[in-house]
PDB file of C-alpha atoms in Angstrom:
ATOM      1  CA  ILE A   5      -7.455  19.699 -20.018  1.00 32.00           C
ATOM      2  CA  ARG A   6      -7.913  23.391 -20.801  1.00 34.00           C
ATOM      3  CA  PRO A   7      -5.390  26.147 -20.046  1.00 38.00           C
ATOM      4  CA  ARG A   8      -6.456  28.640 -17.401  1.00 40.00           C
ATOM      5  CA  ASP A   9      -8.015  31.926 -18.467  1.00 44.00           C
ATOM      6  CA  TRP A  10      -5.758  34.840 -17.510  1.00 43.00           C
ATOM      7  CA  SER A  11      -7.430  38.243 -17.635  1.00 42.00           C
ATOM      8  CA  SER A  12      -5.809  40.568 -15.059  1.00 44.00           C
ATOM      9  CA  ASP A  13      -3.430  43.337 -16.150  1.00 42.00           C
ATOM     10  CA  VAL A  14      -0.584  41.777 -14.181  1.00 45.00           C
ATOM     11  CA  CYS A  15      -1.066  38.405 -15.763  1.00 57.00           C
ATOM     12  CA  SER A  16      -1.436  39.961 -19.214  1.00 61.00           C
ATOM     13  CA  SER A  17       2.011  41.516 -18.888  1.00 61.00           C
ATOM     14  CA  ASP A  18       3.433  38.183 -17.815  1.00 64.00           C
ATOM     15  CA  LEU A  19       1.780  36.533 -20.798  1.00 57.00           C
ATOM     16  CA  GLU A  20       3.551  38.942 -23.109  1.00 63.00           C
ATOM     17  CA  ALA A  21       6.864  38.343 -21.334  1.00 63.00           C
ATOM     18  CA  LEU A  22       6.516  34.601 -21.847  1.00 65.00           C
ATOM     19  CA  ARG A  23       5.981  35.151 -25.576  1.00 64.00           C
ATOM     20  CA  ARG A  24       9.439  36.702 -25.923  1.00 63.00           C
ATOM     21  CA  PRO A  25      11.665  34.595 -28.192  1.00 58.00           C
ATOM     22  CA  ASP A  26      14.424  34.488 -25.558  1.00 61.00           C
ATOM     23  CA  VAL A  27      12.218  33.368 -22.661  1.00 65.00           C
ATOM     24  CA  ALA A  28      14.092  30.076 -22.228  1.00 67.00           C
ATOM     25  CA  ALA A  29      17.281  32.005 -21.486  1.00 68.00           C
ATOM     26  CA  HIS A  30      15.591  33.502 -18.419  1.00 73.00           C
ATOM     27  CA  LEU A  31      14.428  30.197 -16.949  1.00 84.00           C
ATOM     28  CA  THR A  32      16.361  28.487 -14.156  1.00 90.00           C
ATOM     29  CA  VAL A  33      16.231  24.771 -13.439  1.00 95.00           C
ATOM     30  CA  VAL A  34      16.781  23.856  -9.784  1.00 97.00           C
ATOM     31  CA  TYR A  35      16.759  20.502  -8.043  1.00 98.00           C
ATOM     32  CA  GLN A  36      15.191  19.275  -4.815  1.00 98.00           C
ATOM     33  CA  PRO A  37      17.035  16.199  -3.544  1.00 98.00           C
ATOM     34  CA  VAL A  38      15.298  12.936  -2.711  1.00 98.00           C
ATOM     35  CA  VAL A  39      16.894  11.188   0.250  1.00 98.00           C
ATOM     36  CA  GLU A  40      16.926   7.837   1.956  1.00 98.00           C
ATOM     37  CA  LEU A  41      15.170   8.730   5.187  1.00 98.00           C
ATOM     38  CA  ALA A  42      17.111   6.372   7.420  1.00 97.00           C
ATOM     39  CA  THR A  43      20.575   7.497   6.286  1.00 96.00           C
ATOM     40  CA  ASP A  44      20.233  10.915   4.574  1.00 95.00           C
ATOM     41  CA  ARG A  45      21.877   9.440   1.475  1.00 96.00           C
ATOM     42  CA  ILE A  46      20.888  11.399  -1.635  1.00 97.00           C
ATOM     43  CA  LEU A  47      19.135   9.072  -4.057  1.00 97.00           C
ATOM     44  CA  GLY A  48      18.292  11.602  -6.736  1.00 98.00           C
ATOM     45  CA  ALA A  49      16.452  14.848  -7.286  1.00 98.00           C
ATOM     46  CA  GLU A  50      13.345  16.397  -8.758  1.00 97.00           C
ATOM     47  CA  ALA A  51      13.931  19.013 -11.463  1.00 97.00           C
ATOM     48  CA  LEU A  52      11.944  22.224 -10.924  1.00 95.00           C
ATOM     49  CA  VAL A  53      11.691  25.414 -12.969  1.00 92.00           C
ATOM     50  CA  ARG A  54      11.966  29.003 -11.750  1.00 91.00           C
ATOM     51  CA  TRP A  55      11.175  32.223 -13.620  1.00 85.00           C
ATOM     52  CA  SER A  56      11.154  35.878 -12.653  1.00 79.00           C
ATOM     53  CA  SER A  57       8.845  38.018 -14.785  1.00 76.00           C
ATOM     54  CA  PRO A  58      10.419  41.319 -15.899  1.00 74.00           C
ATOM     55  CA  THR A  59       7.182  43.084 -14.927  1.00 74.00           C
ATOM     56  CA  THR A  60       5.924  41.368 -11.761  1.00 74.00           C
ATOM     57  CA  GLY A  61       8.981  39.580 -10.353  1.00 79.00           C
ATOM     58  CA  PRO A  62       9.244  35.922  -9.274  1.00 83.00           C
ATOM     59  CA  VAL A  63       6.357  33.766 -10.469  1.00 81.00           C
ATOM     60  CA  ALA A  64       5.294  30.654  -8.553  1.00 82.00           C
ATOM     61  CA  PRO A  65       6.052  27.456 -10.510  1.00 82.00           C
ATOM     62  CA  ASP A  66       2.382  26.444 -10.795  1.00 81.00           C
ATOM     63  CA  GLU A  67       1.517  29.910 -12.080  1.00 82.00           C
ATOM     64  CA  LEU A  68       4.372  29.797 -14.577  1.00 83.00           C
ATOM     65  CA  ILE A  69       3.186  26.506 -16.036  1.00 83.00           C
ATOM     66  CA  ALA A  70      -0.395  27.779 -16.264  1.00 81.00           C
ATOM     67  CA  LEU A  71       0.821  30.948 -17.997  1.00 81.00           C
ATOM     68  CA  ALA A  72       2.943  28.920 -20.392  1.00 82.00           C
ATOM     69  CA  GLU A  73      -0.031  26.706 -21.209  1.00 83.00           C
ATOM     70  CA  ALA A  74      -2.149  29.793 -21.839  1.00 79.00           C
ATOM     71  CA  THR A  75       0.414  31.347 -24.189  1.00 78.00           C
ATOM     72  CA  GLY A  76       1.199  28.145 -26.047  1.00 81.00           C
ATOM     73  CA  GLU A  77       4.832  28.383 -24.914  1.00 81.00           C
ATOM     74  CA  ILE A  78       4.633  25.256 -22.781  1.00 85.00           C
ATOM     75  CA  GLY A  79       6.298  23.091 -25.433  1.00 87.00           C
ATOM     76  CA  GLU A  80       9.401  25.277 -25.650  1.00 86.00           C
ATOM     77  CA  ILE A  81       9.632  25.640 -21.891  1.00 87.00           C
ATOM     78  CA  SER A  82       9.180  21.911 -21.288  1.00 90.00           C
ATOM     79  CA  GLU A  83      11.870  21.115 -23.849  1.00 91.00           C
ATOM     80  CA  HIS A  84      14.252  23.536 -22.138  1.00 90.00           C
ATOM     81  CA  ILE A  85      13.613  21.978 -18.706  1.00 93.00           C
ATOM     82  CA  VAL A  86      14.064  18.410 -19.962  1.00 95.00           C
ATOM     83  CA  ARG A  87      17.178  19.228 -21.978  1.00 95.00           C
ATOM     84  CA  THR A  88      18.801  21.169 -19.120  1.00 96.00           C
ATOM     85  CA  ALA A  89      17.985  18.551 -16.485  1.00 97.00           C
ATOM     86  CA  LEU A  90      19.262  15.679 -18.606  1.00 97.00           C
ATOM     87  CA  GLY A  91      22.444  17.568 -19.348  1.00 97.00           C
ATOM     88  CA  ASP A  92      23.091  18.186 -15.653  1.00 97.00           C
ATOM     89  CA  LEU A  93      22.310  14.549 -14.876  1.00 98.00           C
ATOM     90  CA  VAL A  94      24.746  13.123 -17.403  1.00 97.00           C
ATOM     91  CA  ARG A  95      27.574  15.628 -17.096  1.00 96.00           C
ATOM     92  CA  ARG A  96      27.450  16.606 -13.423  1.00 96.00           C
ATOM     93  CA  PHE A  97      25.471  14.218 -11.207  1.00 97.00           C
ATOM     94  CA  ARG A  98      26.065  10.728 -12.555  1.00 96.00           C
ATOM     95  CA  PRO A  99      29.894  10.997 -12.544  1.00 95.00           C
ATOM     96  CA  LEU A 100      29.629  11.580  -8.779  1.00 96.00           C
ATOM     97  CA  ALA A 101      26.823   9.076  -8.053  1.00 95.00           C
ATOM     98  CA  ALA A 102      26.291   6.344 -10.610  1.00 92.00           C
ATOM     99  CA  ASP A 103      22.808   5.428  -9.372  1.00 94.00           C
ATOM    100  CA  PHE A 104      21.525   9.018  -9.096  1.00 97.00           C
ATOM    101  CA  GLY A 105      17.857   9.250 -10.134  1.00 96.00           C
ATOM    102  CA  LEU A 106      16.129  12.198 -11.777  1.00 98.00           C
ATOM    103  CA  SER A 107      12.438  13.045 -11.907  1.00 97.00           C
ATOM    104  CA  ILE A 108      10.934  15.634 -14.246  1.00 96.00           C
ATOM    105  CA  ASN A 109       7.447  17.102 -14.078  1.00 92.00           C
ATOM    106  CA  LEU A 110       5.686  17.357 -17.417  1.00 90.00           C
ATOM    107  CA  SER A 111       2.680  19.550 -18.148  1.00 88.00           C
ATOM    108  CA  PRO A 112      -0.410  17.517 -19.078  1.00 87.00           C
ATOM    109  CA  VAL A 113      -1.197  20.104 -21.760  1.00 87.00           C
ATOM    110  CA  HIS A 114       2.226  19.581 -23.312  1.00 88.00           C
ATOM    111  CA  LEU A 115       2.324  15.803 -22.917  1.00 89.00           C
ATOM    112  CA  GLY A 116      -1.137  15.475 -24.446  1.00 87.00           C
ATOM    113  CA  GLY A 117      -0.005  17.350 -27.553  1.00 87.00           C
ATOM    114  CA  GLU A 118       1.121  15.831 -30.827  1.00 88.00           C
ATOM    115  CA  GLY A 119       4.721  14.690 -30.874  1.00 92.00           C
ATOM    116  CA  ALA A 120       5.427  15.276 -27.168  1.00 93.00           C
ATOM    117  CA  VAL A 121       6.309  11.651 -26.400  1.00 94.00           C
ATOM    118  CA  ASP A 122       8.713  11.462 -29.347  1.00 95.00           C
ATOM    119  CA  LEU A 123      10.292  14.768 -28.281  1.00 95.00           C
ATOM    120  CA  VAL A 124      10.943  13.605 -24.714  1.00 95.00           C
ATOM    121  CA  ASP A 125      12.169  10.225 -25.921  1.00 95.00           C
ATOM    122  CA  GLY A 126      14.478  11.870 -28.431  1.00 96.00           C
ATOM    123  CA  LEU A 127      15.975  14.223 -25.845  1.00 96.00           C
ATOM    124  CA  ILE A 128      16.734  11.266 -23.581  1.00 97.00           C
ATOM    125  CA  THR A 129      18.391   9.336 -26.406  1.00 96.00           C
ATOM    126  CA  GLU A 130      20.382  12.413 -27.403  1.00 96.00           C
ATOM    127  CA  SER A 131      21.613  12.950 -23.835  1.00 96.00           C
ATOM    128  CA  GLY A 132      22.737   9.372 -23.311  1.00 95.00           C
ATOM    129  CA  ALA A 133      20.947   9.205 -19.950  1.00 95.00           C
ATOM    130  CA  ASP A 134      20.162   5.822 -18.426  1.00 93.00           C
ATOM    131  CA  ARG A 135      16.383   5.385 -18.678  1.00 93.00           C
ATOM    132  CA  ARG A 136      16.316   3.013 -15.720  1.00 90.00           C
ATOM    133  CA  ARG A 137      16.743   5.903 -13.268  1.00 91.00           C
ATOM    134  CA  LEU A 138      14.510   8.467 -14.962  1.00 96.00           C
ATOM    135  CA  TRP A 139      11.064   9.352 -13.665  1.00 96.00           C
ATOM    136  CA  ILE A 140       8.299  11.338 -15.314  1.00 94.00           C
ATOM    137  CA  GLU A 141       5.961  12.972 -12.797  1.00 92.00           C
ATOM    138  CA  MET A 142       2.322  13.828 -13.360  1.00 86.00           C
ATOM    139  CA  THR A 143      -0.205  15.040 -10.791  1.00 78.00           C
ATOM    140  CA  GLU A 144      -3.042  12.765  -9.775  1.00 71.00           C
ATOM    141  CA  THR A 145      -5.528  15.446 -10.835  1.00 69.00           C
ATOM    142  CA  ALA A 146      -4.091  15.494 -14.356  1.00 72.00           C
ATOM    143  CA  VAL A 147      -4.467  11.749 -14.913  1.00 72.00           C
ATOM    144  CA  ARG A 148      -8.008  11.404 -13.593  1.00 63.00           C
ATOM    145  CA  ASP A 149      -9.584  13.005 -16.663  1.00 56.00           C
ATOM    146  CA  GLY A 150      -9.189  10.227 -19.205  1.00 57.00           C
ATOM    147  CA  ASP A 151      -6.716   9.227 -21.883  1.00 61.00           C
ATOM    148  CA  THR A 152      -5.374  12.692 -22.732  1.00 79.00           C
ATOM    149  CA  VAL A 153      -2.268  12.006 -20.664  1.00 84.00           C
ATOM    150  CA  VAL A 154      -2.733   8.351 -19.718  1.00 87.00           C
ATOM    151  CA  ASP A 155      -1.934   7.131 -23.229  1.00 89.00           C
ATOM    152  CA  PRO A 156       1.231   9.261 -23.531  1.00 92.00           C
ATOM    153  CA  LEU A 157       2.341   8.123 -20.079  1.00 92.00           C
ATOM    154  CA  SER A 158       1.806   4.523 -21.157  1.00 92.00           C
ATOM    155  CA  ALA A 159       3.938   5.202 -24.232  1.00 94.00           C
ATOM    156  CA  LEU A 160       6.730   6.579 -22.053  1.00 94.00           C
ATOM    157  CA  ARG A 161       6.530   3.507 -19.817  1.00 94.00           C
ATOM    158  CA  GLU A 162       6.886   1.327 -22.910  1.00 95.00           C
ATOM    159  CA  ARG A 163      10.060   3.252 -23.740  1.00 94.00           C
ATOM    160  CA  GLY A 164      11.636   2.356 -20.414  1.00 94.00           C
ATOM    161  CA  LEU A 165      10.777   5.338 -18.212  1.00 95.00           C
ATOM    162  CA  ASP A 166       9.245   5.193 -14.755  1.00 95.00           C
ATOM    163  CA  VAL A 167       6.130   7.248 -14.023  1.00 94.00           C
ATOM    164  CA  ALA A 168       5.308   8.732 -10.626  1.00 93.00           C
ATOM    165  CA  LEU A 169       1.904  10.012  -9.559  1.00 88.00           C
ATOM    166  CA  ASP A 170       2.477  13.311  -7.749  1.00 87.00           C
ATOM    167  CA  ASP A 171       0.288  14.782  -4.966  1.00 79.00           C
ATOM    168  CA  PHE A 172      -1.205  11.347  -4.386  1.00 79.00           C
ATOM    169  CA  GLY A 173      -4.377  11.293  -2.320  1.00 68.00           C
ATOM    170  CA  THR A 174      -5.535  14.798  -3.277  1.00 65.00           C
ATOM    171  CA  GLY A 175      -7.032  14.197  -6.723  1.00 55.00           C
ATOM    172  CA  HIS A 176     -10.053  12.141  -5.649  1.00 55.00           C
ATOM    173  CA  SER A 177      -8.976   9.070  -7.610  1.00 54.00           C
ATOM    174  CA  SER A 178      -9.918   5.686  -6.202  1.00 53.00           C
ATOM    175  CA  PHE A 179      -7.390   3.023  -5.296  1.00 64.00           C
ATOM    176  CA  ALA A 180      -9.059   0.847  -7.924  1.00 63.00           C
ATOM    177  CA  ARG A 181      -8.158   3.469 -10.535  1.00 68.00           C
ATOM    178  CA  LEU A 182      -4.517   3.176  -9.497  1.00 76.00           C
ATOM    179  CA  ARG A 183      -4.489  -0.376 -10.866  1.00 76.00           C
ATOM    180  CA  THR A 184      -5.190   0.876 -14.387  1.00 78.00           C
ATOM    181  CA  LEU A 185      -2.675   3.723 -14.491  1.00 83.00           C
ATOM    182  CA  PRO A 186       0.814   3.257 -15.987  1.00 89.00           C
ATOM    183  CA  VAL A 187       2.564   4.299 -12.770  1.00 90.00           C
ATOM    184  CA  THR A 188       5.492   2.730 -10.967  1.00 93.00           C
ATOM    185  CA  GLY A 189       5.546   5.114  -8.008  1.00 93.00           C
ATOM    186  CA  ILE A 190       3.422   7.484  -5.923  1.00 92.00           C
ATOM    187  CA  LYS A 191       4.385  10.619  -4.017  1.00 93.00           C
ATOM    188  CA  ILE A 192       2.323  11.027  -0.859  1.00 92.00           C
ATOM    189  CA  ASP A 193       1.144  14.610  -0.668  1.00 90.00           C
ATOM    190  CA  LYS A 194       2.424  16.991   1.997  1.00 92.00           C
ATOM    191  CA  ALA A 195      -1.159  17.502   3.213  1.00 90.00           C
ATOM    192  CA  PHE A 196      -0.951  14.022   4.774  1.00 92.00           C
ATOM    193  CA  VAL A 197       2.674  14.312   5.872  1.00 95.00           C
ATOM    194  CA  ALA A 198       1.993  17.521   7.817  1.00 93.00           C
ATOM    195  CA  GLY A 199       0.005  15.643  10.461  1.00 90.00           C
ATOM    196  CA  VAL A 200       1.734  12.290  10.459  1.00 95.00           C
ATOM    197  CA  ALA A 201       3.735  12.891  13.658  1.00 94.00           C
ATOM    198  CA  TRP A 202       0.668  13.377  15.843  1.00 95.00           C
ATOM    199  CA  ASP A 203      -2.573  12.702  13.944  1.00 95.00           C
ATOM    200  CA  PRO A 204      -3.744   9.058  13.966  1.00 95.00           C
ATOM    201  CA  VAL A 205      -6.033   9.739  11.008  1.00 94.00           C
ATOM    202  CA  ALA A 206      -3.112  10.973   8.896  1.00 93.00           C
ATOM    203  CA  GLN A 207      -1.106   7.959  10.017  1.00 95.00           C
ATOM    204  CA  SER A 208      -3.913   5.593   9.015  1.00 95.00           C
ATOM    205  CA  LEU A 209      -4.358   7.247   5.626  1.00 92.00           C
ATOM    206  CA  ILE A 210      -0.651   7.038   4.867  1.00 94.00           C
ATOM    207  CA  ALA A 211      -0.514   3.432   6.074  1.00 95.00           C
ATOM    208  CA  ALA A 212      -3.355   2.602   3.682  1.00 91.00           C
ATOM    209  CA  GLN A 213      -1.539   4.240   0.778  1.00 90.00           C
ATOM    210  CA  VAL A 214       1.648   2.352   1.591  1.00 94.00           C
ATOM    211  CA  ALA A 215      -0.230  -0.950   1.798  1.00 93.00           C
ATOM    212  CA  ILE A 216      -1.898  -0.413  -1.571  1.00 89.00           C
ATOM    213  CA  ALA A 217       1.390   0.579  -3.176  1.00 90.00           C
ATOM    214  CA  GLU A 218       3.101  -2.513  -1.792  1.00 92.00           C
ATOM    215  CA  ALA A 219       0.282  -4.720  -3.051  1.00 90.00           C
ATOM    216  CA  LEU A 220       0.667  -3.233  -6.535  1.00 89.00           C
ATOM    217  CA  GLY A 221       4.459  -3.413  -6.457  1.00 92.00           C
ATOM    218  CA  ILE A 222       5.045   0.333  -6.841  1.00 93.00           C
ATOM    219  CA  GLU A 223       7.416   2.619  -4.968  1.00 95.00           C
ATOM    220  CA  VAL A 224       6.403   5.231  -2.383  1.00 95.00           C
ATOM    221  CA  LEU A 225       7.973   8.600  -1.614  1.00 96.00           C
ATOM    222  CA  ALA A 226       6.734  11.171   0.887  1.00 96.00           C
ATOM    223  CA  GLU A 227       6.993  14.863  -0.007  1.00 95.00           C
ATOM    224  CA  GLY A 228       6.783  17.980   2.123  1.00 95.00           C
ATOM    225  CA  ILE A 229       8.787  16.620   5.059  1.00 97.00           C
ATOM    226  CA  GLU A 230       9.513  19.517   7.402  1.00 96.00           C
ATOM    227  CA  THR A 231      10.564  18.031  10.758  1.00 96.00           C
ATOM    228  CA  GLU A 232      12.506  15.176  12.288  1.00 96.00           C
ATOM    229  CA  GLU A 233       9.281  14.001  13.939  1.00 97.00           C
ATOM    230  CA  GLU A 234       7.657  13.634  10.536  1.00 97.00           C
ATOM    231  CA  ARG A 235      10.678  11.742   9.215  1.00 97.00           C
ATOM    232  CA  ALA A 236      10.579   9.327  12.168  1.00 97.00           C
ATOM    233  CA  ALA A 237       6.842   8.749  11.830  1.00 97.00           C
ATOM    234  CA  LEU A 238       7.148   8.039   8.104  1.00 98.00           C
ATOM    235  CA  LEU A 239       9.958   5.558   8.692  1.00 97.00           C
ATOM    236  CA  GLY A 240       7.733   3.857  11.229  1.00 97.00           C
ATOM    237  CA  LEU A 241       5.045   3.530   8.568  1.00 96.00           C
ATOM    238  CA  GLY A 242       7.452   1.855   6.153  1.00 95.00           C
ATOM    239  CA  ILE A 243       8.353   4.820   3.933  1.00 97.00           C
ATOM    240  CA  THR A 244      12.035   4.873   3.074  1.00 97.00           C
ATOM    241  CA  MET A 245      12.314   7.813   0.641  1.00 97.00           C
ATOM    242  CA  GLY A 246      11.329  11.448   0.965  1.00 98.00           C
ATOM    243  CA  GLN A 247      11.904  15.076   0.140  1.00 97.00           C
ATOM    244  CA  GLY A 248      10.984  18.377   1.729  1.00 97.00           C
ATOM    245  CA  TYR A 249      12.347  21.597   3.155  1.00 97.00           C
ATOM    246  CA  GLY A 250      13.240  19.788   6.385  1.00 96.00           C
ATOM    247  CA  LEU A 251      15.669  17.680   4.358  1.00 97.00           C
ATOM    248  CA  HIS A 252      16.851  19.879   1.488  1.00 97.00           C
ATOM    249  CA  ARG A 253      15.426  22.939  -0.217  1.00 96.00           C
ATOM    250  CA  PRO A 254      15.528  23.233  -4.011  1.00 96.00           C
ATOM    251  CA  MET A 255      19.070  24.119  -5.045  1.00 97.00           C
ATOM    252  CA  SER A 256      21.269  24.810  -8.021  1.00 97.00           C
ATOM    253  CA  ALA A 257      23.064  22.103  -9.996  1.00 97.00           C
ATOM    254  CA  ASP A 258      26.315  23.365  -8.452  1.00 97.00           C
ATOM    255  CA  ASP A 259      24.970  22.764  -4.957  1.00 98.00           C
ATOM    256  CA  VAL A 260      23.729  19.269  -5.827  1.00 98.00           C
ATOM    257  CA  ALA A 261      27.143  18.408  -7.263  1.00 97.00           C
ATOM    258  CA  ALA A 262      28.814  19.713  -4.102  1.00 97.00           C
ATOM    259  CA  LEU A 263      26.595  17.530  -1.910  1.00 96.00           C
ATOM    260  CA  LEU A 264      27.346  14.471  -4.008  1.00 97.00           C
ATOM    261  CA  ALA A 265      31.064  15.193  -4.014  1.00 96.00           C
ATOM    262  CA  ALA A 266      31.078  15.576  -0.223  1.00 95.00           C
ATOM    263  CA  ALA A 267      29.204  12.291   0.202  1.00 92.00           C
ATOM    264  CA  ALA A 268      31.702  10.500  -2.042  1.00 87.00           C
ATOM    265  CA  ARG A 269      34.707  11.489   0.075  1.00 81.00           C
TER     266      ARG A 269
END
């Protein structure tokens, strides 16, 4: 998997900004809750990174990761995200909700590099986090290209972590391929969820994904839920977990802790 080629003046200035030795201090980790669709109970959250370039302003997360891969800073940034998220999990979330789950997206460029698995594993051990409720997320597109990330994901599974396939259904992988991947969960892409309340084709496609997941014994989560109609339709198709702006937007660790504290009262 090759980093993208950035050549515009705007992107060049962002590349230089990411090379600053204090770049990690300017990153923010936010969390988008995952909820039980039938009850609204918060089951966990997905850790996401935010960065505002000093030259061009806020940078979309996908663009940030691509820039970091291009500069070679992806290792430092990934370590910062993992360390911060694990710290919040152990010190702030778990004391309020013992079964709170956390998912972290890892860059395929970083994970495919030497020592990445040992780094992630070491950070988890250092934090004291319970591996049984930790998820590593990787996009379906990233895992379709061979063993560059499949082998590291398998190594993480062997060390007790769950692996979720993000954006499922958009990467042109076959269901047969799903049998050979070291995944324990799939996240149905928002492109399917957007039409599930009214489009029978979307409903059939999601039903097929749910059936395959059930046959393989893996969990299913729907992302990109925007409306109550979508939530109801997904529940009707057997999906019990989801996330999206119609449920909760990404929020600070303080806001997650406040939600958990309110639920515990």
